[in-house]
Amino acid sequence: MEYIKSKIREVADYPSKGILFYDLTTAFKDPRALHIIGWDLSQLYRDKGVTKVVGIESRGFIGGSILAFELGAGFVPCRKPGKLPADTLRQEYAKEYGTDVIEIHRDAITPDDIVVIHDDVLATGGTMAAAIKLVKSLNPKKIYVNFIIELSALNGRAALPDDVEVTSLITY
Ligand code: AMP
């Protein structure tokens, strides 16, 4: 874990003043860190019968794809509005300024699925809470939620429902 941490770049005042941005591109470009991230993520879910990993656009696509591959599960993208070509479900959520929307294909998850929803960073939890609502409305058997990084000072877990198990590799 210390090795991964040493490869995460901390960028002050990005994207706006006062935000400390945890940049995972420097970990993803390092072969050993990428390997450890993929392995450690998959170890959390090895015996859970996971059938689909949902990745949140866009940084959640990287870890989500690796996790799906490692688990022998399918990958499902949760995307910004207008990006998915077929019939979608949409969910609005509050951001610091205004609202945002994410979408998922209506046929992406079925009731026999066991799902991990993955994003790179848990900050306020607004994005993940919206993704959970979308996935829940498709009635899978079980939903797990996973992050590479959790920013505990922002208490994002409080924004997530109690009936999903949340794991993160690294907590700051
Ligand atoms: P939130 O909805 O507040 O939990 O924000 C989560 C999304 O914003 C994730 O998809 C992250 O990629 C991104 N994000 C928010 N804050 C940070 C941060 N300090 N460092 C890196 N990514 C962040």
CSV table of C-alpha atoms and ligand atoms in Angstrom, one decimal, residues 14 19-23 56-60 93-95 119-128 147 151 154 156, ligand 1:
chain,number,residue,atom,x,y,z
A,14,TYR,CA,-6.8,21.6,-8.7
A,19,ILE,CA,-8.9,21.4,-3.4
A,20,LEU,CA,-6.1,18.8,-2.9
A,21,PHE,CA,-6.4,16.6,-6.0
A,22,TYR,CA,-5.3,12.9,-5.7
A,23,ASP,CA,-3.9,12.2,-9.2
A,56,ILE,CA,-18.2,5.5,-13.2
A,57,GLU,CA,-17.0,7.9,-16.0
A,58,SER,CA,-14.3,8.5,-16.5
A,59,ARG,CA,-11.6,7.7,-13.9
A,60,GLY,CA,-13.7,4.7,-12.6
A,93,TYR,CA,-27.4,14.6,-8.3
A,94,ALA,CA,-26.3,17.7,-6.5
A,95,LYS,CA,-22.8,19.0,-7.1
A,119,ASP,CA,-14.9,4.8,-8.7
A,120,ASP,CA,-11.4,6.0,-8.2
A,121,VAL,CA,-12.0,8.5,-5.4
A,122,LEU,CA,-14.7,8.9,-2.7
A,123,ALA,CA,-15.0,12.6,-1.9
A,124,THR,CA,-18.5,13.9,-0.9
A,125,GLY,CA,-20.2,10.6,-2.1
A,126,GLY,CA,-22.7,12.4,-4.3
A,127,THR,CA,-21.6,10.7,-7.5
A,128,MET,CA,-21.6,7.2,-6.0
A,147,PHE,CA,-12.9,3.0,-4.3
A,151,LEU,CA,-11.0,11.0,1.6
A,154,LEU,CA,-15.3,14.6,3.6
A,156,GLY,CA,-18.6,10.6,1.8
B,1,AMP,P1,-17.9,13.1,-5.1
B,1,AMP,O1,-19.2,12.9,-5.8
B,1,AMP,O2,-17.8,14.4,-4.3
B,1,AMP,O3,-17.6,11.9,-4.1
B,1,AMP,O4,-16.7,13.1,-6.1
B,1,AMP,C1,-16.3,12.0,-6.6
B,1,AMP,C2,-15.7,12.2,-8.0
B,1,AMP,O5,-14.9,13.4,-8.1
B,1,AMP,C3,-14.8,11.0,-8.3
B,1,AMP,O6,-15.2,10.5,-9.5
B,1,AMP,C4,-13.4,11.6,-8.3
B,1,AMP,O7,-12.8,11.2,-9.5
B,1,AMP,C5,-13.5,13.1,-8.3
B,1,AMP,N1,-12.8,13.8,-7.1
B,1,AMP,C6,-13.4,14.6,-6.2
B,1,AMP,N2,-12.6,15.1,-5.3
B,1,AMP,C7,-11.4,14.6,-5.7
B,1,AMP,C8,-10.0,14.8,-5.2
B,1,AMP,N3,-9.8,15.6,-4.1
B,1,AMP,N4,-9.0,14.1,-5.8
B,1,AMP,C9,-9.3,13.4,-6.9
B,1,AMP,N5,-10.5,13.2,-7.4
B,1,AMP,C10,-11.5,13.8,-6.9
